[in-house]
């Protein structure tokens, strides 16, 4: 029994009780919400009010790509807040112009002009509207195992069960199958041809195919080589655009700047948030090709927010990208990511409840199973909107008792640490995960 196990739980402190009473928890039955107060975060670790320290093995919500001590970003926020904390979107600031230019530089191909917002879901809303305005068509094809955000347009194109309470959602959204070799009967390359047939049967009335190039919260699904380029070809054959949602996969997580770079594919529209500021400020971005940008010279871009291009947020974004570049964090993620992949494979060899491991760079998923031959999951998709805890949650809780925070989604543990993590820190976290996986091993069907 670890030192943490043997201690008597102190119960919620005053801040946690006050928060519990006055603030809604997200995506939760409120009776199950019990927020933990964080008092400090440094490097790849954070500390809670009861003095416990955790390795942040999921970068909070797969967004703290720079870790918790990015001085340059913190300074940029401080300086901009003092210089001009806010100006309306019809004015500009140095950071807004320079960040627009930087995004054109680090994104692939002719992606060159950005609309700024404040979150991933807003970046997706803008992408949907731009695709509809540009093509003059209305329908958006997305996939079942996907998450694109909580606002109405984004939740309507989301495939995971979080969408169900908001259905029927906005008109014109259609769901397609996913490249999920472990849990689906459809071969990934067959599933992409099925999408071709879908667009034909829709009579070429589809504005865009919207995908996460590497699916994030729905299980870290990496498509086979050739899948994404074929999807782009299918979209273009039917007069539709390809939108890549890079909100989670972007900014170095995969060892490349963006998930689509892993496959050498340039989308027509790309959405970003999370790692764009390393999560130091809320900022979303939707970048389009110069061809699409040109369309809006003579057609109104009928979209905007009070905080579009918020000076403090874009200052954080610019400093974050400079930090990725100056500290070679993208290359680093690729190198350290290899080590992380090897260590996860060792876990898989030692734990029969690990059914599948997937991922690239510092973006990895560990899918659990009760029964390896039959591939029976511990957590079902419906559990995402159900009450209570699953064995997968218990694995995460045990890892936390051993000093490592790792997010679990449905049936998969999501490993997405800050890109600054060292091999020694990975070893520490893997040890905690090892203890967690003993719980799922013990719960397997015999
Ligand atoms: C791929 C993807 N798109 C969009 C979103 C929505 O981003 P936000 O929560 O910032 O609105 C998320 C959030 O996890 C995401 O993973």
Short mmCIF file of C-alpha atoms and ligand atoms in Angstrom, two decimals:
data_model
loop_
_atom_site.label_atom_id
_atom_site.label_comp_id
_atom_site.label_asym_id
_atom_site.label_seq_id
_atom_site.Cartn_x
_atom_site.Cartn_y
_atom_site.Cartn_z
CA UNK A 1 0.00 0.00 0.00
CA UNK A 2 1.44 3.39 -0.95
CA UNK A 3 1.84 6.26 1.48
CA UNK A 4 -1.07 8.03 -0.27
CA UNK A 5 -3.40 5.03 0.21
CA UNK A 6 -2.78 4.77 3.92
CA UNK A 7 -3.63 8.40 4.64
CA UNK A 8 -7.15 9.34 5.71
CA UNK A 9 -8.79 11.47 2.98
CA UNK A 10 -9.20 15.00 4.36
CA UNK A 11 -12.39 15.75 2.34
CA UNK A 12 -13.01 18.95 0.37
CA UNK A 13 -11.51 22.21 1.65
CA UNK A 14 -13.42 25.51 1.82
CA UNK A 15 -12.54 26.59 -1.75
CA UNK A 16 -13.54 23.20 -3.15
CA UNK A 17 -16.85 23.32 -1.23
CA UNK A 18 -17.58 26.90 -2.40
CA UNK A 19 -16.75 26.01 -5.99
CA UNK A 20 -18.89 22.89 -5.79
CA UNK A 21 -21.84 24.98 -4.62
CA UNK A 22 -21.59 27.89 -7.07
CA UNK A 23 -19.88 26.61 -10.22
CA UNK A 24 -21.16 23.99 -12.66
CA UNK A 25 -18.85 21.10 -13.51
CA UNK A 26 -18.56 20.40 -17.26
CA UNK A 27 -20.14 17.34 -18.92
CA UNK A 28 -21.23 15.97 -15.53
CA UNK A 29 -24.07 14.87 -13.34
CA UNK A 30 -23.56 17.64 -10.80
CA UNK A 31 -23.94 15.23 -7.87
CA UNK A 32 -20.70 13.58 -9.04
CA UNK A 33 -18.67 16.78 -9.33
CA UNK A 34 -15.85 17.16 -6.79
CA UNK A 35 -13.29 19.72 -7.98
CA UNK A 36 -9.76 19.55 -6.60
CA UNK A 37 -8.04 22.86 -5.93
CA UNK A 38 -4.74 23.32 -7.73
CA UNK A 39 -2.37 25.75 -6.03
CA UNK A 40 0.76 25.49 -8.14
CA UNK A 41 1.99 24.20 -11.49
CA UNK A 42 5.60 24.02 -12.52
CA UNK A 43 7.31 22.23 -15.43
CA UNK A 44 5.37 19.00 -16.05
CA UNK A 45 3.97 18.89 -12.51
CA UNK A 46 1.12 20.45 -10.60
CA UNK A 47 0.32 20.58 -6.89
CA UNK A 48 -3.06 20.40 -5.19
CA UNK A 49 -4.14 22.22 -2.03
CA UNK A 50 -3.54 19.12 0.10
CA UNK A 51 0.13 19.25 -0.89
CA UNK A 52 0.08 16.30 -3.33
CA UNK A 53 2.20 16.65 -6.49
CA UNK A 54 1.28 15.01 -9.80
CA UNK A 55 3.02 14.47 -13.13
CA UNK A 56 0.72 15.97 -15.76
CA UNK A 57 0.73 12.99 -18.16
CA UNK A 58 -2.20 14.35 -20.21
CA UNK A 59 -1.22 18.05 -20.32
CA UNK A 60 -4.49 18.76 -18.43
CA UNK A 61 -7.01 18.51 -21.30
CA UNK A 62 -4.34 17.61 -23.88
CA UNK A 63 -3.52 21.30 -24.17
CA UNK A 64 -0.60 22.24 -21.89
CA UNK A 65 1.94 21.46 -24.60
CA UNK A 66 4.55 23.88 -23.22
CA UNK A 67 4.35 22.65 -19.63
CA UNK A 68 3.55 24.99 -16.79
CA UNK A 69 6.66 27.21 -16.75
CA UNK A 70 6.76 28.93 -20.14
CA UNK A 71 8.21 32.24 -18.96
CA UNK A 72 8.19 33.86 -22.40
CA UNK A 73 4.44 33.31 -22.75
CA UNK A 74 3.71 34.51 -19.22
CA UNK A 75 5.79 37.67 -19.85
CA UNK A 76 4.04 38.35 -23.17
CA UNK A 77 0.64 38.14 -21.44
CA UNK A 78 1.79 40.50 -18.70
CA UNK A 79 3.29 43.03 -21.12
CA UNK A 80 0.28 43.05 -23.46
CA UNK A 81 -2.20 43.38 -20.60
CA UNK A 82 -0.34 46.50 -19.45
CA UNK A 83 0.26 47.95 -22.93
CA UNK A 84 -3.27 47.58 -24.40
CA UNK A 85 -5.35 44.86 -22.78
CA UNK A 86 -8.14 45.09 -25.33
CA UNK A 87 -8.87 46.75 -28.67
CA UNK A 88 -11.87 46.07 -30.92
CA UNK A 89 -11.34 43.67 -33.85
CA UNK A 90 -11.39 46.57 -36.37
CA UNK A 91 -8.06 47.70 -34.83
CA UNK A 92 -4.97 45.54 -34.83
CA UNK A 93 -1.91 44.94 -32.70
CA UNK A 94 1.62 43.85 -33.57
CA UNK A 95 1.03 40.43 -32.03
CA UNK A 96 -2.15 39.80 -34.06
CA UNK A 97 -0.46 40.58 -37.39
CA UNK A 98 2.69 38.64 -36.48
CA UNK A 99 0.74 35.62 -35.24
CA UNK A 100 -1.27 35.56 -38.47
CA UNK A 101 2.02 35.59 -40.38
CA UNK A 102 3.54 32.87 -38.16
CA UNK A 103 0.55 30.58 -38.64
CA UNK A 104 0.88 30.95 -42.41
CA UNK A 105 4.55 29.93 -41.96
CA UNK A 106 4.07 26.84 -39.75
CA UNK A 107 0.92 25.42 -41.37
CA UNK A 108 1.31 23.42 -44.60
CA UNK A 109 0.89 24.57 -48.20
CA UNK A 110 -1.05 27.68 -49.04
CA UNK A 111 -2.94 28.00 -45.76
CA UNK A 112 -2.38 31.69 -45.23
CA UNK A 113 -5.23 33.69 -43.67
CA UNK A 114 -6.65 33.24 -40.18
CA UNK A 115 -9.85 34.05 -38.33
CA UNK A 116 -9.17 34.28 -34.57
CA UNK A 117 -11.65 33.22 -31.90
CA UNK A 118 -11.33 32.08 -28.30
CA UNK A 119 -11.76 28.29 -28.29
CA UNK A 120 -11.68 25.11 -30.32
CA UNK A 121 -15.43 24.98 -30.72
CA UNK A 122 -15.51 28.54 -32.09
CA UNK A 123 -12.70 27.66 -34.50
CA UNK A 124 -14.88 24.80 -35.79
CA UNK A 125 -17.99 27.02 -36.00
CA UNK A 126 -16.00 29.44 -38.17
CA UNK A 127 -14.75 26.58 -40.36
CA UNK A 128 -18.29 25.29 -40.93
CA UNK A 129 -19.57 28.74 -41.87
CA UNK A 130 -16.61 29.53 -44.13
CA UNK A 131 -17.00 26.17 -45.95
CA UNK A 132 -20.71 26.84 -46.46
CA UNK A 133 -20.16 30.44 -47.63
CA UNK A 134 -17.34 29.46 -49.98
CA UNK A 135 -18.92 26.41 -51.63
CA UNK A 136 -22.53 27.63 -51.50
CA UNK A 137 -23.41 24.13 -50.21
CA UNK A 138 -24.75 23.32 -46.75
CA UNK A 139 -23.92 19.77 -45.70
CA UNK A 140 -21.00 18.75 -43.51
CA UNK A 141 -19.81 15.14 -43.33
CA UNK A 142 -17.97 14.22 -40.13
CA UNK A 143 -17.35 10.90 -38.38
CA UNK A 144 -18.89 9.02 -35.44
CA UNK A 145 -15.78 8.74 -33.33
CA UNK A 146 -15.04 12.44 -33.12
CA UNK A 147 -15.30 15.48 -30.89
CA UNK A 148 -15.42 18.97 -32.38
CA UNK A 149 -16.79 21.12 -29.56
CA UNK A 150 -19.81 21.97 -27.43
CA UNK A 151 -21.54 24.88 -29.19
CA UNK A 152 -24.45 24.03 -31.45
CA UNK A 153 -22.73 23.71 -34.82
CA UNK A 154 -19.72 21.89 -33.38
CA UNK A 155 -21.74 19.49 -31.23
CA UNK A 156 -23.89 18.71 -34.28
CA UNK A 157 -20.85 17.60 -36.28
CA UNK A 158 -19.45 15.76 -33.24
CA UNK A 159 -19.99 12.01 -33.42
CA UNK A 160 -19.43 10.93 -29.83
CA UNK A 161 -22.37 10.42 -27.46
CA UNK A 162 -22.00 13.90 -25.96
CA UNK A 163 -23.97 15.10 -29.00
CA UNK A 164 -27.09 13.08 -28.19
CA UNK A 165 -28.63 15.49 -25.66
CA UNK A 166 -28.29 18.33 -28.20
CA UNK A 167 -29.81 16.50 -31.16
CA UNK A 168 -31.20 17.04 -33.72
CA UNK A 169 -28.64 19.88 -33.83
CA UNK A 170 -28.12 22.09 -36.85
CA UNK A 171 -29.48 20.86 -40.19
CA UNK A 172 -27.22 19.29 -42.81
CA UNK A 173 -24.83 17.23 -40.68
CA UNK A 174 -24.08 13.65 -41.74
CA UNK A 175 -21.96 11.06 -39.94
CA UNK A 176 -19.52 8.69 -41.62
CA UNK A 177 -17.56 5.65 -40.33
CA UNK A 178 -14.10 5.94 -38.80
CA UNK A 179 -10.66 4.42 -39.36
CA UNK A 180 -10.85 2.34 -36.16
CA UNK A 181 -9.18 -0.97 -36.89
CA UNK A 182 -9.36 -2.34 -33.31
CA UNK A 183 -13.05 -1.82 -32.59
CA UNK A 184 -14.85 -1.70 -35.92
CA UNK A 185 -15.67 -4.39 -38.46
CA UNK A 186 -14.92 -1.99 -41.31
CA UNK A 187 -11.34 -1.83 -42.57
CA UNK A 188 -10.08 1.80 -42.43
CA UNK A 189 -9.41 1.98 -46.18
CA UNK A 190 -12.85 0.47 -46.89
CA UNK A 191 -14.38 3.10 -44.61
CA UNK A 192 -12.83 5.89 -46.68
CA UNK A 193 -14.31 4.44 -49.90
CA UNK A 194 -17.68 4.28 -48.15
CA UNK A 195 -17.37 8.07 -47.64
CA UNK A 196 -16.80 8.44 -51.39
CA UNK A 197 -20.07 6.63 -52.00
CA UNK A 198 -21.84 8.75 -49.36
CA UNK A 199 -20.85 11.98 -51.12
CA UNK A 200 -21.98 10.60 -54.48
CA UNK A 201 -25.32 9.51 -53.01
CA UNK A 202 -25.74 12.97 -51.48
CA UNK A 203 -25.64 14.27 -55.04
CA UNK A 204 -22.49 16.34 -54.49
CA UNK A 205 -24.32 18.69 -52.10
CA UNK A 206 -21.65 18.44 -49.38
CA UNK A 207 -19.68 21.58 -48.45
CA UNK A 208 -16.95 19.84 -46.48
CA UNK A 209 -15.61 16.68 -44.90
CA UNK A 210 -14.48 17.54 -41.37
CA UNK A 211 -12.07 15.20 -39.55
CA UNK A 212 -9.51 15.12 -36.80
CA UNK A 213 -6.47 13.86 -38.78
CA UNK A 214 -5.60 11.79 -35.71
CA UNK A 215 -8.72 11.34 -33.58
CA UNK A 216 -8.12 12.63 -30.04
CA UNK A 217 -10.61 12.19 -27.24
CA UNK A 218 -12.43 9.37 -29.05
CA UNK A 219 -9.44 7.10 -28.63
CA UNK A 220 -6.27 8.34 -30.41
CA UNK A 221 -7.13 6.75 -33.76
CA UNK A 222 -4.29 6.98 -36.26
CA UNK A 223 -5.45 6.30 -39.84
CA UNK A 224 -3.28 4.21 -42.15
CA UNK A 225 -0.92 5.83 -44.64
CA UNK A 226 -2.92 6.95 -47.67
CA UNK A 227 -6.20 7.44 -45.79
CA UNK A 228 -6.09 11.24 -45.36
CA UNK A 229 -4.81 11.93 -48.88
CA UNK A 230 -7.60 9.72 -50.29
CA UNK A 231 -10.14 11.61 -48.15
CA UNK A 232 -8.93 14.91 -49.61
CA UNK A 233 -9.19 13.47 -53.12
CA UNK A 234 -12.75 12.27 -52.41
CA UNK A 235 -13.75 15.69 -51.04
CA UNK A 236 -12.37 17.50 -54.10
CA UNK A 237 -13.88 14.98 -56.55
CA UNK A 238 -17.28 15.90 -55.14
CA UNK A 239 -16.72 19.66 -54.96
CA UNK A 240 -16.27 19.64 -51.17
CA UNK A 241 -13.49 20.97 -48.95
CA UNK A 242 -11.34 19.04 -46.48
CA UNK A 243 -11.34 20.59 -43.00
CA UNK A 244 -8.75 19.23 -40.55
CA UNK A 245 -9.59 19.83 -36.92
CA UNK A 246 -6.15 20.19 -35.31
CA UNK A 247 -7.42 21.48 -31.97
CA UNK A 248 -5.92 18.50 -30.10
CA UNK A 249 -3.40 17.01 -32.55
CA UNK A 250 -1.78 20.34 -33.46
CA UNK A 251 1.29 22.15 -32.16
CA UNK A 252 3.88 19.43 -31.89
CA UNK A 253 1.90 16.73 -30.14
CA UNK A 254 2.59 14.25 -32.96
CA UNK A 255 6.23 15.23 -33.43
CA UNK A 256 5.15 17.36 -36.41
CA UNK A 257 3.58 20.80 -36.26
CA UNK A 258 0.17 19.35 -37.14
CA UNK A 259 -1.48 15.95 -37.35
CA UNK A 260 -2.01 16.34 -41.11
CA UNK A 261 1.78 16.86 -41.53
CA UNK A 262 2.27 13.24 -40.39
CA UNK A 263 0.55 12.24 -43.66
CA UNK A 264 1.83 15.12 -45.83
CA UNK A 265 -1.69 16.38 -46.52
CA UNK A 266 -2.66 20.04 -46.79
CA UNK A 267 -6.30 20.66 -45.85
CA UNK A 268 -8.38 23.51 -47.30
CA UNK A 269 -9.27 24.74 -43.83
CA UNK A 270 -7.60 23.97 -40.51
CA UNK A 271 -8.86 24.62 -36.98
CA UNK A 272 -6.61 25.14 -33.98
CA UNK A 273 -6.81 26.03 -30.26
CA UNK A 274 -5.35 24.30 -27.15
CA UNK A 275 -1.58 24.14 -27.93
CA UNK A 276 -1.79 27.37 -29.95
CA UNK A 277 -1.02 29.26 -26.73
CA UNK A 278 0.17 26.17 -24.82
CA UNK A 279 -3.12 26.79 -22.93
CA UNK A 280 -1.80 30.02 -21.40
CA UNK A 281 -4.73 31.94 -22.89
CA UNK A 282 -8.00 30.89 -24.54
CA UNK A 283 -7.44 31.28 -28.28
CA UNK A 284 -8.93 29.54 -31.31
CA UNK A 285 -7.90 29.94 -34.95
CA UNK A 286 -9.33 28.92 -38.33
CA UNK A 287 -6.84 29.20 -41.19
CA UNK A 288 -7.81 28.89 -44.87
CA UNK A 289 -5.97 28.62 -48.19
CA UNK A 290 -5.22 31.77 -50.16
CA UNK A 291 -7.84 30.67 -52.71
CA UNK A 292 -10.58 30.57 -50.07
CA UNK A 293 -9.29 33.81 -48.53
CA UNK A 294 -9.53 35.50 -51.93
CA UNK A 295 -13.23 34.60 -52.20
CA UNK A 296 -13.99 36.84 -49.22
CA UNK A 297 -12.50 39.92 -50.94
CA UNK A 298 -15.77 40.23 -52.85
CA UNK A 299 -18.07 38.23 -50.55
CA UNK A 300 -18.89 39.17 -46.98
CA UNK A 301 -17.30 37.12 -44.21
CA UNK A 302 -20.48 37.17 -42.16
CA UNK A 303 -18.89 36.17 -38.85
CA UNK A 304 -17.21 37.81 -35.82
CA UNK A 305 -16.75 38.03 -32.04
CA UNK A 306 -16.01 40.85 -29.60
CA UNK A 307 -12.87 38.95 -28.66
CA UNK A 308 -11.77 37.97 -32.20
CA UNK A 309 -8.01 38.51 -32.06
CA UNK A 310 -8.02 39.52 -28.39
CA UNK A 311 -4.65 41.28 -27.88
CA UNK A 312 -3.60 39.32 -24.78
CA UNK A 313 -4.58 35.98 -26.30
CA UNK A 314 -2.74 36.58 -29.59
CA UNK A 315 0.30 37.86 -27.68
CA UNK A 316 0.32 34.52 -25.84
CA UNK A 317 -0.07 32.68 -29.16
CA UNK A 318 2.86 34.48 -30.76
CA UNK A 319 5.11 33.87 -27.74
CA UNK A 320 4.02 30.22 -27.65
CA UNK A 321 4.97 29.61 -31.30
CA UNK A 322 8.30 31.35 -30.76
CA UNK A 323 8.85 29.04 -27.77
CA UNK A 324 8.09 25.91 -29.84
CA UNK A 325 10.62 27.14 -32.41
CA UNK A 326 13.37 28.45 -30.11
CA UNK A 327 13.31 25.36 -27.89
CA UNK A 328 12.96 22.90 -30.82
CA UNK A 329 9.98 21.37 -29.08
CA UNK A 330 8.48 19.79 -32.19
CA UNK A 331 11.64 17.77 -32.91
CA UNK A 332 11.91 17.02 -29.21
CA UNK A 333 8.37 15.62 -29.14
CA UNK A 334 9.31 13.27 -31.95
CA UNK A 335 12.43 11.99 -30.14
CA UNK A 336 10.97 11.72 -26.63
CA UNK A 337 7.78 10.38 -28.22
CA UNK A 338 9.71 7.33 -29.48
CA UNK A 339 10.82 6.62 -25.93
CA UNK A 340 7.27 7.06 -24.63
CA UNK A 341 6.01 4.66 -27.29
CA UNK A 342 8.58 2.02 -26.25
CA UNK A 343 7.67 2.35 -22.57
CA UNK A 344 3.95 1.99 -23.38
CA UNK A 345 4.69 -1.16 -25.42
CA UNK A 346 6.40 -2.62 -22.33
CA UNK A 347 3.25 -1.93 -20.32
CA UNK A 348 1.18 -3.67 -23.00
CA UNK A 349 3.41 -6.75 -22.80
CA UNK A 350 3.05 -6.94 -19.03
CA UNK A 351 -0.67 -6.22 -18.72
CA UNK A 352 -3.20 -8.52 -20.39
CA UNK A 353 -5.93 -5.87 -20.00
CA UNK A 354 -4.15 -3.64 -22.53
CA UNK A 355 -5.96 -4.49 -25.77
CA UNK A 356 -4.38 -1.98 -28.11
CA UNK A 357 -1.85 0.84 -28.10
CA UNK A 358 -1.93 3.59 -30.70
CA UNK A 359 -0.36 6.91 -31.37
CA UNK A 360 2.53 8.93 -32.61
CA UNK A 361 4.99 11.29 -30.87
CA UNK A 362 3.65 12.45 -27.52
CA UNK A 363 0.05 11.62 -28.47
CA UNK A 364 -0.67 8.07 -27.33
CA UNK A 365 -3.68 5.97 -26.41
CA UNK A 366 -3.88 2.81 -24.33
CA UNK A 367 -7.14 0.96 -24.99
CA UNK A 368 -8.25 -1.53 -22.35
CA UNK A 369 -10.14 -4.78 -22.73
CA UNK A 370 -11.85 -7.32 -20.49
CA UNK A 371 -11.23 -10.03 -23.04
CA UNK A 372 -8.31 -9.67 -25.50
CA UNK A 373 -9.57 -12.24 -28.05
CA UNK A 374 -13.10 -10.89 -28.20
CA UNK A 375 -11.92 -7.29 -27.69
CA UNK A 376 -14.62 -6.57 -25.11
CA UNK A 377 -14.24 -3.00 -23.79
CA UNK A 378 -14.43 -2.05 -20.09
CA UNK A 379 -15.97 1.30 -20.95
CA UNK A 380 -18.73 1.64 -23.56
CA UNK A 381 -19.34 4.78 -25.64
CA UNK A 382 -22.57 5.33 -23.70
CA UNK A 383 -20.58 5.56 -20.43
CA UNK A 384 -19.45 9.00 -21.61
CA UNK A 385 -22.95 10.29 -20.82
CA UNK A 386 -23.85 7.87 -18.02
CA UNK A 387 -23.49 8.24 -14.26
CA UNK A 388 -20.94 6.35 -12.12
CA UNK A 389 -17.34 5.27 -12.69
CA UNK A 390 -15.86 2.61 -14.95
CA UNK A 391 -12.81 0.36 -14.55
CA UNK A 392 -10.99 2.79 -16.86
CA UNK A 393 -11.73 5.61 -14.40
CA UNK A 394 -10.39 3.39 -11.60
CA UNK A 395 -7.15 2.86 -13.53
CA UNK A 396 -6.75 6.66 -13.76
CA UNK A 397 -7.60 7.06 -10.06
CA UNK A 398 -4.95 4.50 -9.09
CA UNK A 399 -2.36 6.24 -11.29
CA UNK A 400 -3.28 9.48 -9.46
CA UNK A 401 -2.80 7.80 -6.09
CA UNK A 402 0.68 6.97 -7.38
CA UNK A 403 1.42 10.57 -8.37
CA UNK A 404 0.40 10.74 -12.05
CA UNK A 405 -2.59 12.41 -13.66
CA UNK A 406 -3.72 10.60 -16.81
CA UNK A 407 -7.03 11.36 -18.55
CA UNK A 408 -9.33 8.51 -19.47
CA UNK A 409 -11.95 8.77 -22.20
CA UNK A 410 -14.51 6.02 -22.70
CA UNK A 411 -12.20 2.96 -22.93
CA UNK A 412 -8.83 4.57 -23.57
CA UNK A 413 -6.19 6.23 -21.41
CA UNK A 414 -4.91 9.34 -23.17
CA UNK A 415 -1.23 10.05 -22.74
CA UNK A 416 -0.38 13.54 -24.00
CA UNK A 417 2.18 15.14 -21.69
CA UNK A 418 3.83 18.55 -22.15
CA UNK A 419 6.41 18.41 -24.96
CA UNK A 420 9.03 19.39 -22.38
CA UNK A 421 8.77 16.07 -20.49
CA UNK A 422 12.05 14.20 -19.87
CA UNK A 423 12.69 10.46 -20.12
CA UNK A 424 13.10 10.30 -16.32
CA UNK A 425 9.69 11.94 -15.86
CA UNK A 426 8.18 9.49 -18.36
CA UNK A 427 9.65 6.61 -16.32
CA UNK A 428 8.03 7.98 -13.16
CA UNK A 429 4.64 8.30 -14.82
CA UNK A 430 4.87 4.85 -16.45
CA UNK A 431 5.43 3.34 -12.99
CA UNK A 432 2.18 4.93 -11.80
CA UNK A 433 0.35 3.69 -14.89
CA UNK A 434 1.78 0.24 -14.26
CA UNK A 435 0.10 0.27 -10.83
CA UNK A 436 -3.14 1.52 -12.40
CA UNK A 437 -3.20 -1.29 -14.97
CA UNK A 438 -3.02 -3.90 -12.20
CA UNK A 439 -6.58 -2.77 -11.41
CA UNK A 440 -7.86 -3.49 -14.95
CA UNK A 441 -5.92 -6.80 -15.07
CA UNK A 442 -7.70 -7.87 -11.86
CA UNK A 443 -11.09 -6.88 -13.31
CA UNK A 444 -10.73 -8.97 -16.50
CA UNK A 445 -13.24 -11.66 -17.42
CA UNK A 446 -11.91 -15.13 -16.53
C1 LIG B 1 -10.48 17.93 -31.92
C2 LIG B 1 -11.19 18.94 -31.06
N1 LIG B 1 -11.91 19.90 -31.65
C3 LIG B 1 -12.56 20.83 -30.94
C4 LIG B 1 -12.53 20.83 -29.56
C5 LIG B 1 -13.26 21.88 -28.78
O1 LIG B 1 -12.34 22.75 -28.19
P1 LIG B 1 -12.78 23.69 -26.97
O2 LIG B 1 -13.03 22.79 -25.81
O3 LIG B 1 -11.62 24.61 -26.79
O4 LIG B 1 -14.01 24.40 -27.39
C6 LIG B 1 -11.78 19.84 -28.90
C7 LIG B 1 -11.72 19.79 -27.44
O5 LIG B 1 -11.26 18.88 -26.83
C8 LIG B 1 -11.11 18.87 -29.67
O6 LIG B 1 -10.39 17.90 -29.10
#
